PDB file of C-alpha atoms in Angstrom:
ATOM      1  CA  MET A   1     -86.457 -25.773 119.312  1.00 33.00           C
ATOM      2  CA  ARG A   2     -89.583 -27.920 119.037  1.00 34.00           C
ATOM      3  CA  LEU A   3     -92.620 -26.266 117.495  1.00 36.00           C
ATOM      4  CA  SER A   4     -95.047 -29.155 117.713  1.00 37.00           C
ATOM      5  CA  HIS A   5     -96.784 -27.469 120.656  1.00 38.00           C
ATOM      6  CA  PHE A   6     -97.044 -24.093 118.932  1.00 37.00           C
ATOM      7  CA  SER A   7     -99.335 -22.974 116.191  1.00 42.00           C
ATOM      8  CA  GLY A   8    -100.478 -19.781 114.552  1.00 44.00           C
ATOM      9  CA  LEU A   9     -99.211 -16.399 115.762  1.00 39.00           C
ATOM     10  CA  GLY A  10     -97.408 -17.821 118.803  1.00 39.00           C
ATOM     11  CA  ALA A  11     -95.200 -20.042 116.625  1.00 36.00           C
ATOM     12  CA  ILE A  12     -94.326 -17.185 114.268  1.00 34.00           C
ATOM     13  CA  LEU A  13     -93.408 -14.898 117.155  1.00 34.00           C
ATOM     14  CA  VAL A  14     -91.261 -17.482 118.889  1.00 36.00           C
ATOM     15  CA  LEU A  15     -89.389 -18.151 115.643  1.00 32.00           C
ATOM     16  CA  THR A  16     -88.901 -14.415 115.097  1.00 33.00           C
ATOM     17  CA  ALA A  17     -87.598 -13.927 118.609  1.00 35.00           C
ATOM     18  CA  THR A  18     -85.007 -16.669 118.394  1.00 34.00           C
ATOM     19  CA  ALA A  19     -83.622 -15.989 114.924  1.00 38.00           C
ATOM     20  CA  ALA A  20     -79.915 -15.130 115.071  1.00 43.00           C
ATOM     21  CA  TRP A  21     -78.578 -12.306 112.923  1.00 55.00           C
ATOM     22  CA  GLY A  22     -74.803 -12.914 113.299  1.00 68.00           C
ATOM     23  CA  GLY A  23     -72.141 -12.319 110.653  1.00 86.00           C
ATOM     24  CA  ILE A  24     -69.599  -9.861 109.288  1.00 88.00           C
ATOM     25  CA  ILE A  25     -71.205  -6.520 108.468  1.00 89.00           C
ATOM     26  CA  THR A  26     -68.150  -4.820 106.979  1.00 90.00           C
ATOM     27  CA  SER A  27     -64.388  -5.161 106.815  1.00 94.00           C
ATOM     28  CA  GLY A  28     -61.458  -3.424 105.166  1.00 95.00           C
ATOM     29  CA  THR A  29     -58.169  -1.645 105.733  1.00 96.00           C
ATOM     30  CA  VAL A  30     -57.238   1.823 106.950  1.00 96.00           C
ATOM     31  CA  THR A  31     -53.894   3.520 106.321  1.00 96.00           C
ATOM     32  CA  LEU A  32     -52.752   6.434 108.449  1.00 94.00           C
ATOM     33  CA  ASP A  33     -49.879   8.148 106.626  1.00 94.00           C
ATOM     34  CA  GLY A  34     -49.842  11.623 108.171  1.00 91.00           C
ATOM     35  CA  THR A  35     -52.183  13.255 105.643  1.00 90.00           C
ATOM     36  CA  GLU A  36     -55.314  12.647 107.765  1.00 93.00           C
ATOM     37  CA  ALA A  37     -57.153  15.065 110.040  1.00 89.00           C
ATOM     38  CA  LEU A  38     -55.439  16.069 113.290  1.00 89.00           C
ATOM     39  CA  THR A  39     -56.743  15.064 116.704  1.00 86.00           C
ATOM     40  CA  GLY A  40     -54.946  17.911 118.439  1.00 82.00           C
ATOM     41  CA  SER A  41     -52.729  17.473 121.477  1.00 86.00           C
ATOM     42  CA  LEU A  42     -54.793  14.722 123.148  1.00 90.00           C
ATOM     43  CA  ARG A  43     -55.651  11.101 122.407  1.00 93.00           C
ATOM     44  CA  LEU A  44     -57.617   8.395 124.214  1.00 93.00           C
ATOM     45  CA  PHE A  45     -55.948   6.744 127.174  1.00 94.00           C
ATOM     46  CA  ARG A  46     -55.304   3.015 126.617  1.00 94.00           C
ATOM     47  CA  ASP A  47     -56.417   1.423 129.890  1.00 95.00           C
ATOM     48  CA  GLY A  48     -55.946  -2.227 128.849  1.00 94.00           C
ATOM     49  CA  VAL A  49     -59.648  -3.054 129.374  1.00 96.00           C
ATOM     50  CA  PRO A  50     -61.786  -3.989 126.352  1.00 97.00           C
ATOM     51  CA  SER A  51     -65.435  -2.950 126.185  1.00 97.00           C
ATOM     52  CA  THR A  52     -67.884  -5.871 126.104  1.00 96.00           C
ATOM     53  CA  ILE A  53     -71.649  -6.178 125.840  1.00 95.00           C
ATOM     54  CA  ALA A  54     -71.680  -7.699 129.335  1.00 95.00           C
ATOM     55  CA  ALA A  55     -69.403  -4.982 130.763  1.00 94.00           C
ATOM     56  CA  PRO A  56     -69.556  -1.707 128.821  1.00 94.00           C
ATOM     57  CA  LYS A  57     -66.911   0.714 129.966  1.00 95.00           C
ATOM     58  CA  SER A  58     -66.989   4.413 130.595  1.00 96.00           C
ATOM     59  CA  PHE A  59     -64.781   6.891 128.776  1.00 97.00           C
ATOM     60  CA  PRO A  60     -61.164   6.058 129.771  1.00 96.00           C
ATOM     61  CA  GLY A  61     -59.853   9.617 129.725  1.00 95.00           C
ATOM     62  CA  THR A  62     -57.177  11.258 127.609  1.00 95.00           C
ATOM     63  CA  LEU A  63     -53.405  11.429 127.397  1.00 93.00           C
ATOM     64  CA  SER A  64     -51.077  13.802 125.605  1.00 91.00           C
ATOM     65  CA  CYS A  65     -50.135  12.868 122.046  1.00 89.00           C
ATOM     66  CA  GLY A  66     -46.444  12.360 121.376  1.00 73.00           C
ATOM     67  CA  GLY A  67     -46.513  15.350 119.053  1.00 81.00           C
ATOM     68  CA  THR A  68     -49.465  15.549 116.665  1.00 86.00           C
ATOM     69  CA  CYS A  69     -51.895  12.635 116.334  1.00 91.00           C
ATOM     70  CA  PHE A  70     -53.795  11.820 113.156  1.00 93.00           C
ATOM     71  CA  TYR A  71     -57.145  10.087 112.731  1.00 95.00           C
ATOM     72  CA  GLU A  72     -59.518   8.681 110.149  1.00 96.00           C
ATOM     73  CA  THR A  73     -63.151   7.657 110.634  1.00 96.00           C
ATOM     74  CA  ILE A  74     -65.413   5.093 109.000  1.00 95.00           C
ATOM     75  CA  SER A  75     -69.193   5.119 109.454  1.00 93.00           C
ATOM     76  CA  VAL A  76     -71.148   1.838 109.627  1.00 90.00           C
ATOM     77  CA  ASN A  77     -74.937   1.581 109.600  1.00 84.00           C
ATOM     78  CA  PRO A  78     -75.869  -1.761 111.190  1.00 69.00           C
ATOM     79  CA  ALA A  79     -79.375  -3.136 111.540  1.00 62.00           C
ATOM     80  CA  PRO A  80     -81.283  -2.094 114.683  1.00 61.00           C
ATOM     81  CA  PHE A  81     -80.003  -3.028 118.125  1.00 59.00           C
ATOM     82  CA  GLU A  82     -77.040  -5.005 116.970  1.00 81.00           C
ATOM     83  CA  PRO A  83     -74.436  -6.111 119.486  1.00 92.00           C
ATOM     84  CA  LEU A  84     -71.217  -5.715 117.527  1.00 92.00           C
ATOM     85  CA  ARG A  85     -67.681  -7.060 117.822  1.00 95.00           C
ATOM     86  CA  ILE A  86     -65.001  -4.885 116.256  1.00 96.00           C
ATOM     87  CA  THR A  87     -61.621  -6.462 115.559  1.00 97.00           C
ATOM     88  CA  TYR A  88     -58.546  -4.818 114.108  1.00 97.00           C
ATOM     89  CA  ALA A  89     -54.973  -5.910 113.435  1.00 96.00           C
ATOM     90  CA  TRP A  90     -51.638  -4.502 112.305  1.00 95.00           C
ATOM     91  CA  ILE A  91     -50.770  -4.985 108.626  1.00 95.00           C
ATOM     92  CA  SER A  92     -47.787  -2.722 107.901  1.00 94.00           C
ATOM     93  CA  GLY A  93     -45.682   0.143 109.199  1.00 93.00           C
ATOM     94  CA  ALA A  94     -42.629  -0.639 111.288  1.00 89.00           C
ATOM     95  CA  ASP A  95     -43.432   2.136 113.770  1.00 90.00           C
ATOM     96  CA  ALA A  96     -47.208   1.770 113.593  1.00 92.00           C
ATOM     97  CA  ASN A  97     -49.082   2.250 116.866  1.00 92.00           C
ATOM     98  CA  ILE A  98     -52.751   2.720 116.060  1.00 95.00           C
ATOM     99  CA  PHE A  99     -55.680   2.858 118.448  1.00 95.00           C
ATOM    100  CA  LEU A 100     -59.350   2.340 117.558  1.00 96.00           C
ATOM    101  CA  ALA A 101     -62.444   3.565 119.397  1.00 97.00           C
ATOM    102  CA  ALA A 102     -66.150   3.338 118.592  1.00 97.00           C
ATOM    103  CA  TYR A 103     -68.516   6.299 118.682  1.00 97.00           C
ATOM    104  CA  LEU A 104     -72.271   6.689 118.303  1.00 95.00           C
ATOM    105  CA  ASN A 105     -73.268   8.667 115.179  1.00 95.00           C
ATOM    106  CA  SER A 106     -70.314  11.093 115.133  1.00 96.00           C
ATOM    107  CA  PHE A 107     -66.720  11.647 116.226  1.00 96.00           C
ATOM    108  CA  THR A 108     -65.362  15.033 117.306  1.00 94.00           C
ATOM    109  CA  ALA A 109     -61.593  15.227 117.780  1.00 92.00           C
ATOM    110  CA  ALA A 110     -61.938  18.257 120.057  1.00 91.00           C
ATOM    111  CA  ALA A 111     -64.354  16.372 122.359  1.00 94.00           C
ATOM    112  CA  LEU A 112     -63.098  12.780 122.573  1.00 95.00           C
ATOM    113  CA  SER A 113     -65.602  11.799 125.291  1.00 96.00           C
ATOM    114  CA  SER A 114     -68.619  12.941 123.271  1.00 97.00           C
ATOM    115  CA  ASN A 115     -70.609   9.966 121.866  1.00 97.00           C
ATOM    116  CA  TYR A 116     -67.967   7.464 123.069  1.00 98.00           C
ATOM    117  CA  LEU A 117     -69.146   3.813 122.918  1.00 97.00           C
ATOM    118  CA  GLY A 118     -66.075   1.711 123.656  1.00 97.00           C
ATOM    119  CA  ASP A 119     -62.565   0.580 122.736  1.00 98.00           C
ATOM    120  CA  PRO A 120     -60.268  -2.469 123.013  1.00 97.00           C
ATOM    121  CA  GLY A 121     -58.040  -0.980 125.712  1.00 95.00           C
ATOM    122  CA  LEU A 122     -54.864  -1.572 123.665  1.00 94.00           C
ATOM    123  CA  SER A 123     -53.514  -0.390 120.340  1.00 93.00           C
ATOM    124  CA  VAL A 124     -52.009  -2.544 117.601  1.00 94.00           C
ATOM    125  CA  MET A 125     -48.465  -2.059 116.355  1.00 90.00           C
ATOM    126  CA  GLY A 126     -45.741  -3.626 114.276  1.00 82.00           C
ATOM    127  CA  ILE A 127     -43.987  -5.096 117.328  1.00 80.00           C
ATOM    128  CA  GLY A 128     -47.158  -6.476 118.983  1.00 74.00           C
ATOM    129  CA  PRO A 129     -49.584  -7.006 120.580  1.00 75.00           C
ATOM    130  CA  GLY A 130     -51.662  -8.991 118.108  1.00 84.00           C
ATOM    131  CA  PRO A 131     -55.215  -8.301 116.946  1.00 94.00           C
ATOM    132  CA  GLN A 132     -57.528  -6.486 119.369  1.00 96.00           C
ATOM    133  CA  SER A 133     -61.313  -6.889 119.750  1.00 97.00           C
ATOM    134  CA  PHE A 134     -64.081  -5.184 121.686  1.00 97.00           C
ATOM    135  CA  GLU A 135     -67.886  -5.096 121.739  1.00 97.00           C
ATOM    136  CA  VAL A 136     -70.495  -2.333 121.647  1.00 96.00           C
ATOM    137  CA  LEU A 137     -74.265  -2.067 121.238  1.00 93.00           C
ATOM    138  CA  VAL A 138     -75.615   0.342 118.622  1.00 92.00           C
ATOM    139  CA  PRO A 139     -79.236   1.398 119.281  1.00 88.00           C
ATOM    140  CA  SER A 140     -81.896   1.311 116.595  1.00 80.00           C
ATOM    141  CA  GLY A 141     -81.662   4.137 114.072  1.00 85.00           C
ATOM    142  CA  ASP A 142     -78.083   5.060 114.999  1.00 91.00           C
ATOM    143  CA  SER A 143     -74.771   4.479 113.262  1.00 92.00           C
ATOM    144  CA  LEU A 144     -71.390   3.263 114.421  1.00 95.00           C
ATOM    145  CA  VAL A 145     -68.368   5.470 113.800  1.00 96.00           C
ATOM    146  CA  LEU A 146     -64.935   3.858 113.987  1.00 97.00           C
ATOM    147  CA  ALA A 147     -62.176   6.352 114.835  1.00 97.00           C
ATOM    148  CA  PHE A 148     -58.678   5.078 114.002  1.00 97.00           C
ATOM    149  CA  GLY A 149     -55.944   7.238 115.504  1.00 94.00           C
ATOM    150  CA  THR A 150     -52.195   7.326 115.888  1.00 93.00           C
ATOM    151  CA  VAL A 151     -50.654   7.659 119.341  1.00 91.00           C
ATOM    152  CA  SER A 152     -47.892   9.981 118.073  1.00 90.00           C
ATOM    153  CA  SER A 153     -46.921  11.892 114.946  1.00 89.00           C
ATOM    154  CA  THR A 154     -44.658   9.035 113.794  1.00 90.00           C
ATOM    155  CA  SER A 155     -46.765   5.954 114.655  1.00 92.00           C
ATOM    156  CA  LEU A 156     -48.156   5.598 111.127  1.00 94.00           C
ATOM    157  CA  GLY A 157     -49.200   2.420 109.344  1.00 95.00           C
ATOM    158  CA  THR A 158     -51.995   0.240 108.000  1.00 96.00           C
ATOM    159  CA  VAL A 159     -54.505  -1.871 109.926  1.00 96.00           C
ATOM    160  CA  SER A 160     -57.282  -4.242 108.894  1.00 97.00           C
ATOM    161  CA  TYR A 161     -60.672  -4.148 110.598  1.00 97.00           C
ATOM    162  CA  SER A 162     -63.945  -6.040 110.704  1.00 96.00           C
ATOM    163  CA  VAL A 163     -67.330  -5.337 112.269  1.00 94.00           C
ATOM    164  CA  GLU A 164     -69.310  -8.430 113.158  1.00 93.00           C
ATOM    165  CA  ASN A 165     -72.846  -8.844 114.450  1.00 91.00           C
ATOM    166  CA  ILE A 166     -72.539 -11.208 117.423  1.00 90.00           C
ATOM    167  CA  GLY A 167     -76.023 -11.537 118.804  1.00 79.00           C
ATOM    168  CA  ASN A 168     -79.730 -11.814 118.497  1.00 64.00           C
ATOM    169  CA  VAL A 169     -80.944  -8.919 120.633  1.00 48.00           C
ATOM    170  CA  PRO A 170     -84.466  -8.098 119.408  1.00 50.00           C
ATOM    171  CA  GLU A 171     -85.816  -4.580 119.181  1.00 49.00           C
ATOM    172  CA  PRO A 172     -88.027  -3.452 122.098  1.00 50.00           C
ATOM    173  CA  ALA A 173     -91.120  -3.699 119.882  1.00 50.00           C
ATOM    174  CA  THR A 174     -90.331  -7.385 119.341  1.00 45.00           C
ATOM    175  CA  PHE A 175     -90.568  -8.037 123.083  1.00 45.00           C
ATOM    176  CA  GLY A 176     -94.138  -6.689 122.998  1.00 51.00           C
ATOM    177  CA  LEU A 177     -95.009  -8.920 120.058  1.00 49.00           C
ATOM    178  CA  ILE A 178     -93.482 -11.923 121.801  1.00 50.00           C
ATOM    179  CA  GLY A 179     -95.543 -11.215 124.917  1.00 52.00           C
ATOM    180  CA  ALA A 180     -98.727 -10.792 122.885  1.00 53.00           C
ATOM    181  CA  GLY A 181     -98.060 -14.007 120.962  1.00 54.00           C
ATOM    182  CA  LEU A 182     -97.372 -15.999 124.110  1.00 49.00           C
ATOM    183  CA  GLY A 183    -100.483 -14.526 125.719  1.00 56.00           C
ATOM    184  CA  LEU A 184    -102.610 -15.598 122.739  1.00 52.00           C
ATOM    185  CA  PHE A 185    -101.007 -19.031 122.861  1.00 47.00           C
ATOM    186  CA  ALA A 186    -101.818 -19.389 126.574  1.00 52.00           C
ATOM    187  CA  LEU A 187    -105.451 -18.312 126.036  1.00 53.00           C
ATOM    188  CA  ARG A 188    -105.842 -20.670 123.106  1.00 56.00           C
ATOM    189  CA  ARG A 189    -104.344 -23.548 125.043  1.00 53.00           C
ATOM    190  CA  ARG A 190    -106.566 -22.825 128.061  1.00 58.00           C
ATOM    191  CA  SER A 191    -109.705 -22.802 125.879  1.00 58.00           C
ATOM    192  CA  LYS A 192    -108.734 -26.177 124.371  1.00 59.00           C
ATOM    193  CA  GLN A 193    -108.311 -27.704 127.842  1.00 58.00           C
ATOM    194  CA  ARG A 194    -111.851 -26.800 128.903  1.00 61.00           C
TER     195      ARG A 194
END
């Protein structure tokens, strides 16, 4: 970006608006060994379609667990209005078959559709497929809850995960500041041309 034509408030606002915030926010591992909380008799349906920022998906529905399903949650508090990419991969557990979904602020096993944000469409397991990724947008002031769950009572194992900021979506207030800065720039430029 060239700033030779900008000065004062307009230049500051343009720089603010175009700054990228990308990078890994958090990462780690989760082990489901059968001692976690129970989801009950239902789990999320794996529809094969990953959520993306460009194409968010609606709640995919539920399917019966193969016995009892277990889950564990992790809460992440990203900066405001972050578009996030969540990636997870199988690490261990020969029979592992673990599914991950994102929720806004809280996860309730008895109401799987409540606060649902998105999922990768597929689980990860010891026999494939490989790592899975999906994208969600977390509004300002809210937190991301990752819900890792088994698809049966015996599909236990360990997965790695990472949450990455993938964009530069400014907060709504920033759009107002950008508009005000550009307006001031236009007025200042017009007065110089007279």
